Structures are given as structure tokens and as C-alpha cells.
Amino acid sequence: MAHTQEQILEGLAEIVNEIAGIPTEEVKLDKSFTDDLDVDSLSMVEVVVAAEERFEVKIPDEDVKNLKTVGDAADYILKHQA
Amino acid sequence: MNSTNRTVVVTGIGATTPLGGDSASTWEGLLAGRSGVKRLEGERFAELPVRIAAPAAVDPEDVLPRPLARKLDRSAQLALIAAREAWADAGYTAKAGEDAAIAPERLGTVIASGIGGVHTLLDQYDVLKEKGARRVSPHTVPMLMPNSPSANVGLEVNAQAGVHTPVSACASGAEAIGYAVEMIRTGRADVVVAGGTEAAIHPLPVAAFASMMAMSKNNEHPEQASRPYDKDRDGFVLGEGAGVVILESAEHAAQRGARVYCEVLGQGLSADSHHIAQPEPTGRGIAAALQNLLDSSDLKPSELVHLNAHATSTPQGDLAEIKALRKVLGDDLDHVAVSATKSMTGHLLGGAGGVETVATVLALYHRMAPPTVNVDELDEGIDADIVRNEPRPLPEGSIAAINNSFGFGGHNVVLALRSV
């Protein structure tokens, strides 16, 4: 079953909270993973793997570099989910 | 700045050990003669020949925030907790460079581990086998590398003079402190955060040490299993934790008005070149290390009043150490109160040198030698004054102590401290 953008944002917020300790309410679509959410390049790999599992989507390594903000990731997942 | 004979002092201490989550509770446990050894519960230990160990009394994951803890191997978590305590204890309130207390380029770290991030290595191998390569954590390499504790403490305090990790099995923590002393003496740094850490209570290392016949199999009586110098000792008990000291040039400590616990007189080093894991039975290498210390420092055998011994509770090792001391010190060993704190903490491998340096610093500072527990019947080959069961006051005036650490591979490190 496809997830809505709202559900994806909620899921990403929980993942970022688990990995970087940022409160879920601060994880918003316009936030940058690196600059705003304390997710460095290594932790970004964890975010991606957790998102793949949760939303049943494949995010190839070459696409990860384009996911600068939470909105970028949400859009990608929305478009590519099964 | 570049003098090679600068006096080095201890201005801060920190520890998290099987006896307590900080140096004060650890010291209290040592004086009370409390054992930190417990049964290893759980299915994964059930089939092992050794089912006892001395885990850290306070789980580091309960102390550190989760986002930080999950990026650190347990050995680095413990080191960071001990280092934070030591840093604050020395009176530092910010990272280097954030205030004028110490410049980053004059601050170093030397923190060692004997084994490194073995929990991370083995846990991630389980992930690889069970869930596949994609699920292996991107933090695996920075977590398992043995320099990770030193590097993470370096990041914590902003150390830029050098971040180092000597590895010499169970001598690693002591070697780290010796290395730090040299960094200050040779003018490379004014302040160094130094010590040792270990977290190896996992079925694989336990099974491996057990295969070497190095460990006590007294599974029925965990608190009595670590019994250095007792005639029925049957091997060491694996312990977990970290001990860290802040070393500082005496000049730097004086300039900022720091409290000084004691002076570090120096280190004596040697190697057995005898066997990869067996102690050399005559104590030849240990004697050489102690002689090197006496030759290279102004430590006088007459002022020695306390020894924190390596004494891991193995039949051969405990004897060789005392033989070596008797050979070098002669009658001067008679006025040395010998404590084997591993009887309470177990053997922290690369963490031992750190924790036992903290214990030796406190013994001089409080003028009290901690006891050795479980010596029900002293091995008749132990020709030294063992402090048994109760702590013993140390004399007034200027007094000195040594702390021994030896490691598989034949590494011998003797550190000397003097009261101030």
C-alpha cells in the first residue's frame, strides 16, 4: 500500500529522531539533513537504509547525494515506492 | 617549552569500572573490598566453560545520549565517560580553544585498548550474515578501530597536539600513560588525556581466553574467582571499564592554579622476548623494566611504600612479578604495601593500566592502600607484604608508588608516582 506524503514525513521524522536524536516535530520538509538535523554522511546511509526498509523502496547510492532535504527524500519515496 | 625534563603531574581522574560509574564510587568499592565479579547470564554464555566476568557497574548506554552512544563501540563509550569525568575533575569547563585554559595545539590524547571494538566487529558480522551487506552499519569501521576511543575523546576536548593509541594487550593502558608523559616531557604538549579502556565481555573473547587456559573457571563462586596470591588461584576474571587521568606539565598546572594529585616520575619499559603469551618465569623482563625506571627517574627504592601490582590471579604470572620485584628492590620491598586490585575489578585488559593508575593516584592522595581480597591462604612463593582484606594507611611525608602492567606479547610497563 502506498504511503502518503504525510505518512512519509512522519516516518522520516522517527528515523531521524532515532539516528540523530532530533525531536520529531523539528523534522520538516524544508530541513537539510546535514545542516539542520545533525545527519552526517555516514548517518545519512543509515537514514536511507532505514527508509528503504520502512517504505519498501530502493534508493540507489547514486541517488542519495540528491537527497539534501527531508522534502527531497519524501518526494523520492513518494515517486518510487512500490 | 622544549625542555626534556619537565615535571609531569596528575590534575584529574576519571573511571567507570565494575565497582562504580565514576572514580569516587570505584575508590569506595576498592576500600570496602567489594568484588565486581558476577555470573554471565543469558543463553549465549550458557555453554561456555567460563561463565563469570566483571561488567561495568553502570551501563554506559544509560549515561550517554542515544544518538552519541549508537555511534561508539562500548569500549569508546566507557572511555568517553571516564575522560569527561577526568576533564571536569581537572577543572576544565570547556573544549580546548573555547576558553583560555588550554590551546588545542598544546593538548593531546593517548587512550588505549587491548582488543579494540570487538563488540562492534562481531555484532556487525552477525548483521552481515543474518541481514546482508546493505544493513551493515556505516559506522562499523570508525567504531571498531582500536584508536576510536582516543580519537573520540580527542574530538570531545578538541585535542590537536596528537591523538595516539599504543596497543600492547594488557599493558596498553599503562603504555598510553607512559607515552603521554613523554609527550609532555619532550614539549609536544602541555596537557594530555591518557588512559585505557576495554569492553570485551562477549562470548567469543571469553571462549578464546578460556581456550588458552588463562581464566578462572570458578563459575560457582564469582566473587571469589579473582584471587591473586592465593594458593588456589586458577586464572584471571575478565573485567570491563575505563580509567583516565589528566596529565599536565607542572608549570601549566601551577599557572592555572590546578589541584595536583601527585607527580608522575616516569616509566620503565622492557619486553620479555620469551613467548607470545606465557610469562617469563623468572621475571627477567619485569625486573629489567623496573631497573630501567630506577635508572631513568629520580625514584628512590627507599621512598617506595605502595605497589598496585599487575597480579591477575594466574598461577605463574603472580609469582614472576613478585620474584622480579624482590630481585631489584631487595629489602626495600619489605616496606612496600602490595595491592592487587584485580581481586575486586577483575582484569580489564587494556583498561587495567588506566583504572589501576587512577587507583594508585588515589592511594597516594588519600594515603591509603586498597586491600587484596580472597587471599585465604597466601601462596608460600609470594615473598612480599600483601595488603589483605582491609585497606592500610600509608606513611606521612614524601611517598612513592609504582603501578605494574604486563601484556601478552611480553610487554612490561612500570609507572612511578610520587606524592606532592
Short mmCIF file of C-alpha atoms in Angstrom, two decimals:
data_model
loop_
_atom_site.label_atom_id
_atom_site.label_comp_id
_atom_site.label_asym_id
_atom_site.label_seq_id
_atom_site.Cartn_x
_atom_site.Cartn_y
_atom_site.Cartn_z
CA MET A 1 0.00 0.00 0.00
CA ALA A 2 1.33 3.38 -0.98
CA HIS A 3 2.20 5.86 1.76
CA THR A 4 1.00 9.46 1.69
CA GLN A 5 3.48 12.34 1.90
CA GLU A 6 2.28 12.95 5.44
CA GLN A 7 2.98 9.35 6.43
CA ILE A 8 6.40 9.50 4.80
CA LEU A 9 7.30 12.70 6.67
CA GLU A 10 6.18 11.11 9.93
CA GLY A 11 8.29 8.01 9.20
CA LEU A 12 11.37 10.05 8.26
CA ALA A 13 10.97 12.11 11.42
CA GLU A 14 11.02 8.95 13.51
CA ILE A 15 14.08 7.65 11.68
CA VAL A 16 15.98 10.94 12.12
CA ASN A 17 14.98 11.01 15.76
CA GLU A 18 16.34 7.50 16.30
CA ILE A 19 19.61 8.18 14.47
CA ALA A 20 20.41 11.80 15.33
CA GLY A 21 18.25 12.45 18.39
CA ILE A 22 16.43 15.42 16.78
CA PRO A 23 12.84 15.81 18.14
CA THR A 24 10.34 14.55 15.54
CA GLU A 25 8.49 17.89 15.41
CA GLU A 26 11.67 19.61 14.19
CA VAL A 27 11.99 17.29 11.21
CA LYS A 28 10.20 19.27 8.49
CA LEU A 29 10.19 19.06 4.69
CA ASP A 30 12.44 22.12 4.23
CA LYS A 31 15.12 20.93 6.66
CA SER A 32 18.54 19.91 5.37
CA PHE A 33 19.77 16.58 6.74
CA THR A 34 23.37 17.81 7.06
CA ASP A 35 22.91 21.46 8.00
CA ASP A 36 19.81 21.31 10.19
CA LEU A 37 19.40 17.78 11.51
CA ASP A 38 22.92 16.69 12.51
CA VAL A 39 22.92 13.82 9.99
CA ASP A 40 26.46 13.45 8.62
CA SER A 41 27.34 11.45 5.52
CA LEU A 42 27.69 8.20 7.49
CA SER A 43 24.44 8.67 9.35
CA MET A 44 22.73 9.53 6.03
CA VAL A 45 23.48 5.99 4.90
CA GLU A 46 21.64 4.75 7.98
CA VAL A 47 18.68 7.05 7.25
CA VAL A 48 18.49 5.72 3.70
CA VAL A 49 18.66 2.05 4.72
CA ALA A 50 16.00 2.57 7.39
CA ALA A 51 13.76 4.42 4.91
CA GLU A 52 14.18 1.67 2.31
CA GLU A 53 13.02 -0.88 4.81
CA ARG A 54 10.13 1.14 6.15
CA PHE A 55 8.72 2.30 2.82
CA GLU A 56 9.66 -0.72 0.69
CA VAL A 57 11.61 1.38 -1.77
CA LYS A 58 15.10 1.10 -3.29
CA ILE A 59 17.28 4.20 -3.09
CA PRO A 60 20.42 3.56 -5.16
CA ASP A 61 23.68 5.08 -3.85
CA GLU A 62 23.91 7.46 -6.83
CA ASP A 63 20.53 8.98 -5.91
CA VAL A 64 21.39 9.51 -2.24
CA LYS A 65 23.52 12.58 -2.98
CA ASN A 66 20.46 14.35 -4.39
CA LEU A 67 18.51 13.96 -1.18
CA LYS A 68 19.55 17.18 0.55
CA THR A 69 16.37 17.92 2.45
CA VAL A 70 13.69 15.89 4.13
CA GLY A 71 11.36 17.08 1.31
CA ASP A 72 13.77 15.67 -1.32
CA ALA A 73 13.65 12.29 0.43
CA ALA A 74 9.88 12.36 0.88
CA ASP A 75 9.34 13.20 -2.81
CA TYR A 76 11.74 10.46 -3.89
CA ILE A 77 9.99 7.87 -1.76
CA LEU A 78 6.54 9.03 -2.87
CA LYS A 79 7.56 8.65 -6.51
CA HIS A 80 9.46 5.36 -6.26
CA GLN A 81 7.50 3.37 -3.68
CA ALA A 82 6.08 0.03 -4.75
CA MET B 1 58.81 24.63 26.02
CA ASN B 2 61.20 22.09 24.56
CA SER B 3 62.89 21.01 27.74
CA THR B 4 63.08 17.23 28.01
CA ASN B 5 62.87 17.20 31.79
CA ARG B 6 59.61 18.90 32.51
CA THR B 7 57.83 17.68 35.63
CA VAL B 8 54.54 15.93 34.90
CA VAL B 9 51.65 15.94 37.36
CA VAL B 10 48.19 14.39 37.58
CA THR B 11 45.43 17.02 37.82
CA GLY B 12 42.31 14.98 37.05
CA ILE B 13 41.00 11.44 37.28
CA GLY B 14 38.01 9.58 35.88
CA ALA B 15 36.86 5.99 35.82
CA THR B 16 33.94 3.73 35.11
CA THR B 17 34.56 0.22 36.36
CA PRO B 18 32.96 -2.95 37.68
CA LEU B 19 32.82 -1.24 41.08
CA GLY B 20 31.18 2.04 40.10
CA GLY B 21 30.33 4.52 37.38
CA ASP B 22 32.92 7.08 38.48
CA SER B 23 36.25 7.28 40.29
CA ALA B 24 34.70 8.08 43.70
CA SER B 25 32.41 5.03 43.72
CA THR B 26 35.22 2.87 42.36
CA TRP B 27 37.53 4.01 45.15
CA GLU B 28 34.84 3.40 47.73
CA GLY B 29 34.33 -0.12 46.34
CA LEU B 30 38.06 -0.81 46.44
CA LEU B 31 38.40 0.30 50.06
CA ALA B 32 35.36 -1.77 51.02
CA GLY B 33 36.92 -4.84 49.40
CA ARG B 34 33.90 -5.35 47.17
CA SER B 35 34.00 -7.75 44.23
CA GLY B 36 32.56 -6.68 40.89
CA VAL B 37 32.52 -10.23 39.51
CA LYS B 38 29.16 -11.71 38.52
CA ARG B 39 27.66 -14.68 36.70
CA LEU B 40 27.21 -14.15 32.97
CA GLU B 41 23.52 -14.69 32.42
CA GLY B 42 21.91 -15.47 29.10
CA GLU B 43 21.84 -18.24 26.58
CA ARG B 44 24.87 -17.07 24.62
CA PHE B 45 27.15 -17.69 27.61
CA ALA B 46 25.41 -20.86 28.79
CA GLU B 47 27.66 -23.37 27.01
CA LEU B 48 30.98 -21.64 27.72
CA PRO B 49 33.49 -23.15 30.16
CA VAL B 50 33.80 -19.70 31.79
CA ARG B 51 30.52 -18.03 32.77
CA ILE B 52 31.73 -15.21 35.05
CA ALA B 53 33.06 -11.69 34.44
CA ALA B 54 33.15 -8.21 35.97
CA PRO B 55 30.94 -5.95 33.82
CA ALA B 56 30.90 -2.17 34.19
CA ALA B 57 28.70 -1.34 37.20
CA VAL B 58 26.91 1.41 35.28
CA ASP B 59 25.86 0.66 31.71
CA PRO B 60 27.45 3.36 29.52
CA GLU B 61 24.34 3.39 27.32
CA ASP B 62 22.40 4.66 30.34
CA VAL B 63 24.85 7.57 30.70
CA LEU B 64 25.41 8.80 27.13
CA PRO B 65 22.66 10.21 24.90
CA ARG B 66 21.48 7.54 22.46
CA PRO B 67 22.47 9.31 19.20
CA LEU B 68 26.04 9.51 20.51
CA ALA B 69 26.14 6.06 22.10
CA ARG B 70 24.97 4.29 18.94
CA LYS B 71 27.98 5.63 17.01
CA LEU B 72 30.50 4.41 19.60
CA ASP B 73 31.69 0.92 20.45
CA ARG B 74 31.18 0.09 24.11
CA SER B 75 34.94 0.49 24.69
CA ALA B 76 34.78 4.08 23.38
CA GLN B 77 31.60 4.81 25.37
CA LEU B 78 33.40 3.82 28.58
CA ALA B 79 36.50 5.83 27.64
CA LEU B 80 34.43 8.91 26.89
CA ILE B 81 32.62 8.71 30.23
CA ALA B 82 35.91 8.35 32.15
CA ALA B 83 37.53 11.13 30.11
CA ARG B 84 34.63 13.53 30.72
CA GLU B 85 34.90 12.93 34.45
CA ALA B 86 38.68 13.44 34.42
CA TRP B 87 38.44 16.58 32.27
CA ALA B 88 35.91 18.17 34.62
CA ASP B 89 37.81 16.93 37.67
CA ALA B 90 40.91 18.76 36.42
CA GLY B 91 38.89 21.96 36.39
CA TYR B 92 38.40 22.29 32.64
CA THR B 93 34.95 23.60 31.81
CA ALA B 94 35.08 23.81 28.00
CA LYS B 95 36.73 22.30 24.96
CA ALA B 96 40.27 23.46 24.24
CA GLY B 97 40.15 26.75 22.37
CA GLU B 98 36.73 27.75 23.69
CA ASP B 99 38.36 29.49 26.63
CA ALA B 100 41.95 30.34 27.51
CA ALA B 101 42.54 27.32 29.79
CA ILE B 102 44.42 25.28 27.17
CA ALA B 103 45.18 25.78 23.48
CA PRO B 104 44.09 22.91 21.18
CA GLU B 105 47.59 22.54 19.73
CA ARG B 106 49.02 22.02 23.24
CA LEU B 107 46.50 19.28 24.14
CA GLY B 108 46.79 15.59 23.27
CA THR B 109 45.07 12.30 23.99
CA VAL B 110 46.60 8.86 24.42
CA ILE B 111 43.93 6.29 25.17
CA ALA B 112 44.46 2.61 24.54
CA SER B 113 42.52 -0.59 24.35
CA GLY B 114 43.94 -4.09 24.18
CA ILE B 115 41.39 -5.51 21.78
CA GLY B 116 39.50 -2.57 20.27
CA GLY B 117 35.88 -2.56 19.19
CA VAL B 118 35.28 -6.27 19.39
CA HIS B 119 31.56 -5.96 20.19
CA THR B 120 31.05 -3.88 17.05
CA LEU B 121 33.09 -6.23 14.89
CA LEU B 122 31.24 -9.34 15.99
CA ASP B 123 27.77 -7.77 16.16
CA GLN B 124 28.13 -6.37 12.65
CA TYR B 125 29.33 -9.73 11.39
CA ASP B 126 26.07 -11.14 12.75
CA VAL B 127 24.19 -8.41 10.85
CA LEU B 128 26.06 -9.29 7.65
CA LYS B 129 25.24 -12.98 7.97
CA GLU B 130 21.62 -12.50 9.02
CA LYS B 131 20.51 -9.42 7.08
CA GLY B 132 23.05 -8.83 4.31
CA ALA B 133 25.71 -6.28 3.38
CA ARG B 134 23.30 -3.38 2.89
CA ARG B 135 22.42 -3.48 6.57
CA VAL B 136 26.00 -3.34 7.89
CA SER B 137 26.30 -0.04 9.77
CA PRO B 138 28.29 2.73 8.04
CA HIS B 139 29.75 3.46 11.48
CA THR B 140 31.32 -0.01 11.75
CA VAL B 141 34.90 0.95 10.82
CA PRO B 142 35.17 4.10 12.95
CA MET B 143 33.61 2.14 15.82
CA LEU B 144 35.80 -0.96 15.70
CA MET B 145 39.19 0.65 15.06
CA PRO B 146 41.31 0.47 18.23
CA ASN B 147 42.17 4.19 18.03
CA SER B 148 38.46 5.06 18.20
CA PRO B 149 38.37 5.75 21.97
CA SER B 150 41.38 8.07 21.74
CA ALA B 151 40.03 9.77 18.61
CA ASN B 152 36.57 10.29 20.09
CA VAL B 153 37.99 11.72 23.31
CA GLY B 154 40.22 13.91 21.15
CA LEU B 155 37.14 15.24 19.34
CA GLU B 156 35.39 15.78 22.67
CA VAL B 157 38.14 18.04 24.06
CA ASN B 158 39.49 19.37 20.71
CA ALA B 159 42.96 17.87 21.10
CA GLN B 160 45.30 18.82 18.27
CA ALA B 161 48.81 18.13 19.60
CA GLY B 162 48.39 14.44 18.79
CA VAL B 163 45.92 11.61 19.31
CA HIS B 164 47.56 8.24 19.91
CA THR B 165 46.83 4.62 20.71
CA PRO B 166 49.65 2.29 21.71
CA VAL B 167 48.50 -1.34 21.64
CA SER B 168 50.22 -3.89 23.86
CA ALA B 169 47.44 -6.18 25.10
CA CYS B 170 47.08 -5.88 28.87
CA ALA B 171 49.88 -3.31 29.13
CA SER B 172 48.11 -0.93 26.70
CA GLY B 173 46.59 1.43 29.27
CA ALA B 174 49.87 1.84 31.14
CA GLU B 175 51.80 2.25 27.90
CA ALA B 176 49.35 5.01 26.94
CA ILE B 177 50.04 6.88 30.16
CA GLY B 178 53.80 6.46 29.69
CA TYR B 179 53.52 7.77 26.14
CA ALA B 180 51.54 10.76 27.41
CA VAL B 181 54.23 11.52 30.00
CA GLU B 182 56.82 11.60 27.20
CA MET B 183 54.63 13.92 25.10
CA ILE B 184 54.71 16.44 27.93
CA ARG B 185 58.38 15.90 28.84
CA THR B 186 59.54 16.44 25.28
CA GLY B 187 57.44 19.58 24.92
CA ARG B 188 54.92 18.25 22.37
CA ALA B 189 52.01 19.01 24.68
CA ASP B 190 51.20 20.73 27.97
CA VAL B 191 48.15 18.61 28.80
CA VAL B 192 47.32 15.04 27.77
CA VAL B 193 44.19 13.00 28.45
CA ALA B 194 45.56 9.49 28.96
CA GLY B 195 44.35 6.06 29.96
CA GLY B 196 42.89 2.76 28.92
CA THR B 197 39.56 1.16 28.18
CA GLU B 198 38.17 -2.28 27.41
CA ALA B 199 34.82 -3.86 26.67
CA ALA B 200 35.33 -7.49 25.68
CA ILE B 201 32.68 -9.36 27.64
CA HIS B 202 31.32 -11.17 24.59
CA PRO B 203 31.14 -14.95 24.09
CA LEU B 204 33.99 -15.01 21.55
CA PRO B 205 36.76 -13.34 23.60
CA VAL B 206 35.56 -15.22 26.70
CA ALA B 207 35.73 -18.55 24.83
CA ALA B 208 39.11 -17.62 23.35
CA PHE B 209 40.73 -16.68 26.67
CA ALA B 210 39.19 -19.81 28.19
CA SER B 211 40.78 -21.91 25.43
CA MET B 212 44.16 -20.53 26.47
CA MET B 213 43.52 -21.87 30.00
CA ALA B 214 44.12 -18.33 31.20
CA MET B 215 40.83 -17.75 33.01
CA SER B 216 39.34 -18.82 36.31
CA LYS B 217 36.62 -21.42 35.92
CA ASN B 218 35.22 -20.79 39.40
CA ASN B 219 31.72 -20.31 37.96
CA GLU B 220 30.02 -21.29 41.20
CA HIS B 221 31.64 -18.56 43.30
CA PRO B 222 32.07 -15.50 41.09
CA GLU B 223 33.08 -13.12 43.89
CA GLN B 224 35.88 -15.44 44.95
CA ALA B 225 37.15 -16.28 41.48
CA SER B 226 39.73 -13.49 41.19
CA ARG B 227 42.23 -14.37 43.94
CA PRO B 228 45.72 -13.07 43.24
CA TYR B 229 48.42 -14.55 45.51
CA ASP B 230 46.07 -17.16 46.99
CA LYS B 231 47.41 -20.67 46.67
CA ASP B 232 44.23 -21.86 44.90
CA ARG B 233 44.12 -19.13 42.21
CA ASP B 234 43.25 -20.59 38.81
CA GLY B 235 43.35 -17.71 36.34
CA PHE B 236 42.04 -14.22 35.70
CA VAL B 237 38.47 -12.93 35.52
CA LEU B 238 37.62 -10.66 32.59
CA GLY B 239 36.65 -7.13 33.62
CA GLU B 240 35.22 -4.17 31.73
CA GLY B 241 35.66 -0.42 32.10
CA ALA B 242 37.95 2.54 31.62
CA GLY B 243 40.32 4.71 33.65
CA VAL B 244 41.62 8.08 32.51
CA VAL B 245 43.95 10.68 34.02
CA ILE B 246 44.70 14.25 33.03
CA LEU B 247 48.47 14.67 32.86
CA GLU B 248 49.86 18.15 32.79
CA SER B 249 53.22 19.88 32.94
CA ALA B 250 53.73 21.09 36.50
CA GLU B 251 54.27 24.59 35.13
CA HIS B 252 50.95 24.61 33.26
CA ALA B 253 49.10 23.23 36.28
CA ALA B 254 50.64 25.88 38.52
CA GLN B 255 49.82 28.71 36.09
CA ARG B 256 46.13 27.88 36.16
CA GLY B 257 46.10 27.06 39.88
CA ALA B 258 45.03 23.45 39.36
CA ARG B 259 44.74 20.93 42.17
CA VAL B 260 47.61 18.45 41.87
CA TYR B 261 47.04 14.84 42.96
CA CYS B 262 50.63 13.64 42.55
CA GLU B 263 53.68 13.72 40.33
CA VAL B 264 54.44 11.14 37.65
CA LEU B 265 58.11 10.23 37.98
CA GLY B 266 58.35 8.22 34.81
CA GLN B 267 58.06 4.80 33.27
CA GLY B 268 60.22 1.73 32.86
CA LEU B 269 59.72 -0.43 29.78
CA SER B 270 61.00 -3.75 28.54
CA ALA B 271 60.00 -6.80 26.51
CA ASP B 272 60.39 -10.44 27.53
CA SER B 273 61.06 -11.97 24.09
CA HIS B 274 60.22 -15.28 25.70
CA HIS B 275 56.80 -16.48 24.50
CA ILE B 276 53.79 -14.86 22.82
CA ALA B 277 51.55 -15.39 25.85
CA GLN B 278 53.38 -17.17 28.69
CA PRO B 279 55.01 -15.04 31.39
CA GLU B 280 58.78 -15.46 31.61
CA PRO B 281 59.00 -17.48 34.86
CA THR B 282 62.00 -15.76 36.47
CA GLY B 283 60.53 -12.27 35.92
CA ARG B 284 63.65 -11.21 33.99
CA GLY B 285 61.74 -8.75 31.76
CA ILE B 286 59.78 -7.27 34.63
CA ALA B 287 63.00 -6.76 36.60
CA ALA B 288 64.54 -5.03 33.59
CA ALA B 289 61.56 -2.66 33.30
CA LEU B 290 61.79 -1.74 36.98
CA GLN B 291 65.56 -1.27 36.73
CA ASN B 292 65.07 0.97 33.68
CA LEU B 293 62.62 3.03 35.70
CA LEU B 294 65.10 3.40 38.58
CA ASP B 295 67.90 4.31 36.17
CA SER B 296 65.88 6.87 34.24
CA SER B 297 63.95 8.64 37.02
CA ASP B 298 64.77 10.03 40.44
CA LEU B 299 62.63 7.37 42.14
CA LYS B 300 64.49 6.00 45.16
CA PRO B 301 63.67 2.48 46.37
CA SER B 302 63.70 3.79 49.95
CA GLU B 303 60.66 6.05 49.29
CA LEU B 304 58.52 3.30 47.73
CA VAL B 305 55.60 2.47 50.01
CA HIS B 306 52.95 1.07 47.69
CA LEU B 307 52.61 -1.14 44.63
CA ASN B 308 49.49 -1.63 42.57
CA ALA B 309 50.54 -4.98 41.17
CA HIS B 310 49.73 -6.48 37.79
CA ALA B 311 48.73 -9.68 39.67
CA THR B 312 45.96 -11.11 37.51
CA SER B 313 45.43 -14.26 39.61
CA THR B 314 47.25 -16.63 37.24
CA PRO B 315 49.48 -19.24 38.91
CA GLN B 316 52.71 -18.29 37.06
CA GLY B 317 52.26 -14.57 36.49
CA ASP B 318 51.71 -13.54 40.10
CA LEU B 319 54.88 -15.37 41.18
CA ALA B 320 57.09 -13.99 38.42
CA GLU B 321 56.11 -10.41 39.26
CA ILE B 322 56.99 -10.71 42.96
CA LYS B 323 60.24 -12.52 42.17
CA ALA B 324 61.27 -9.69 39.87
CA LEU B 325 60.44 -7.02 42.45
CA ARG B 326 62.41 -8.84 45.14
CA LYS B 327 65.38 -9.18 42.81
CA VAL B 328 65.53 -5.47 42.00
CA LEU B 329 64.35 -3.93 45.28
CA GLY B 330 65.88 -6.40 47.75
CA ASP B 331 64.97 -5.47 51.34
CA ASP B 332 63.27 -2.30 50.09
CA LEU B 333 60.33 -4.49 49.01
CA ASP B 334 59.65 -5.06 52.73
CA HIS B 335 58.24 -1.52 53.15
CA VAL B 336 56.01 -1.75 50.08
CA ALA B 337 52.30 -2.36 50.69
CA VAL B 338 51.27 -4.55 47.76
CA SER B 339 47.67 -4.32 46.48
CA ALA B 340 46.15 -6.47 43.75
CA THR B 341 43.01 -4.53 42.89
CA LYS B 342 42.15 -7.05 40.15
CA SER B 343 40.91 -9.22 43.03
CA MET B 344 37.91 -6.85 43.01
CA THR B 345 37.71 -5.37 39.49
CA GLY B 346 38.76 -8.42 37.52
CA HIS B 347 41.26 -7.89 34.72
CA LEU B 348 40.32 -5.01 32.43
CA LEU B 349 42.99 -5.94 29.84
CA GLY B 350 43.85 -2.66 28.05
CA GLY B 351 41.72 -0.79 30.59
CA ALA B 352 43.71 -2.13 33.54
CA GLY B 353 46.61 0.32 33.31
CA GLY B 354 44.17 3.24 33.26
CA VAL B 355 41.99 2.09 36.14
CA GLU B 356 44.95 0.99 38.25
CA THR B 357 46.75 4.29 37.67
CA VAL B 358 43.63 6.05 38.96
CA ALA B 359 43.69 3.71 41.99
CA THR B 360 47.39 4.39 42.58
CA VAL B 361 46.87 8.15 42.30
CA LEU B 362 44.10 7.93 44.90
CA ALA B 363 46.17 5.67 47.16
CA LEU B 364 48.90 8.33 47.29
CA TYR B 365 46.44 11.21 47.56
CA HIS B 366 44.43 9.66 50.40
CA ARG B 367 47.47 7.79 51.79
CA MET B 368 45.59 4.53 51.85
CA ALA B 369 46.45 1.26 50.11
CA PRO B 370 43.37 -0.67 48.94
CA PRO B 371 43.10 -4.29 50.02
CA THR B 372 43.59 -7.51 48.10
CA VAL B 373 40.60 -9.77 48.67
CA ASN B 374 40.27 -13.56 48.51
CA VAL B 375 43.77 -14.33 49.80
CA ASP B 376 42.53 -17.10 52.07
CA GLU B 377 45.86 -18.87 52.09
CA LEU B 378 48.86 -16.94 50.82
CA ASP B 379 50.94 -18.82 48.22
CA GLU B 380 54.18 -19.57 50.02
CA GLY B 381 56.15 -18.40 46.98
CA ILE B 382 54.82 -14.83 47.43
CA ASP B 383 57.62 -13.11 49.34
CA ALA B 384 56.05 -9.66 49.76
CA ASP B 385 53.82 -7.68 52.12
CA ILE B 386 50.35 -8.16 50.61
CA VAL B 387 47.62 -5.82 51.92
CA ARG B 388 44.94 -8.36 52.72
CA ASN B 389 41.20 -7.78 53.27
CA GLU B 390 41.38 -4.33 54.91
CA PRO B 391 42.83 -1.11 53.48
CA ARG B 392 46.08 0.01 55.07
CA PRO B 393 47.16 3.61 55.80
CA LEU B 394 50.34 4.76 54.06
CA PRO B 395 53.01 6.86 55.82
CA GLU B 396 53.14 10.66 56.03
CA GLY B 397 55.81 12.68 54.21
CA SER B 398 57.03 12.21 50.66
CA ILE B 399 55.99 8.76 49.44
CA ALA B 400 56.09 6.99 46.10
CA ALA B 401 54.22 4.15 44.46
CA ILE B 402 54.57 2.03 41.36
CA ASN B 403 51.92 0.52 39.11
CA ASN B 404 52.76 -2.56 37.04
CA SER B 405 51.14 -3.70 33.80
CA PHE B 406 52.25 -6.57 31.59
CA GLY B 407 50.72 -7.84 28.38
CA PHE B 408 50.56 -10.86 26.08
CA GLY B 409 53.40 -10.35 23.67
CA GLY B 410 55.85 -9.86 26.53
CA HIS B 411 55.26 -6.14 27.15
CA ASN B 412 56.30 -4.80 30.56
CA VAL B 413 55.38 -1.31 31.79
CA VAL B 414 56.15 0.06 35.25
CA LEU B 415 54.83 3.55 36.11
CA ALA B 416 56.06 5.53 39.12
CA LEU B 417 54.16 8.22 41.02
CA ARG B 418 55.15 10.42 43.98
CA SER B 419 53.01 12.32 46.47
CA VAL B 420 53.10 16.12 46.48
#
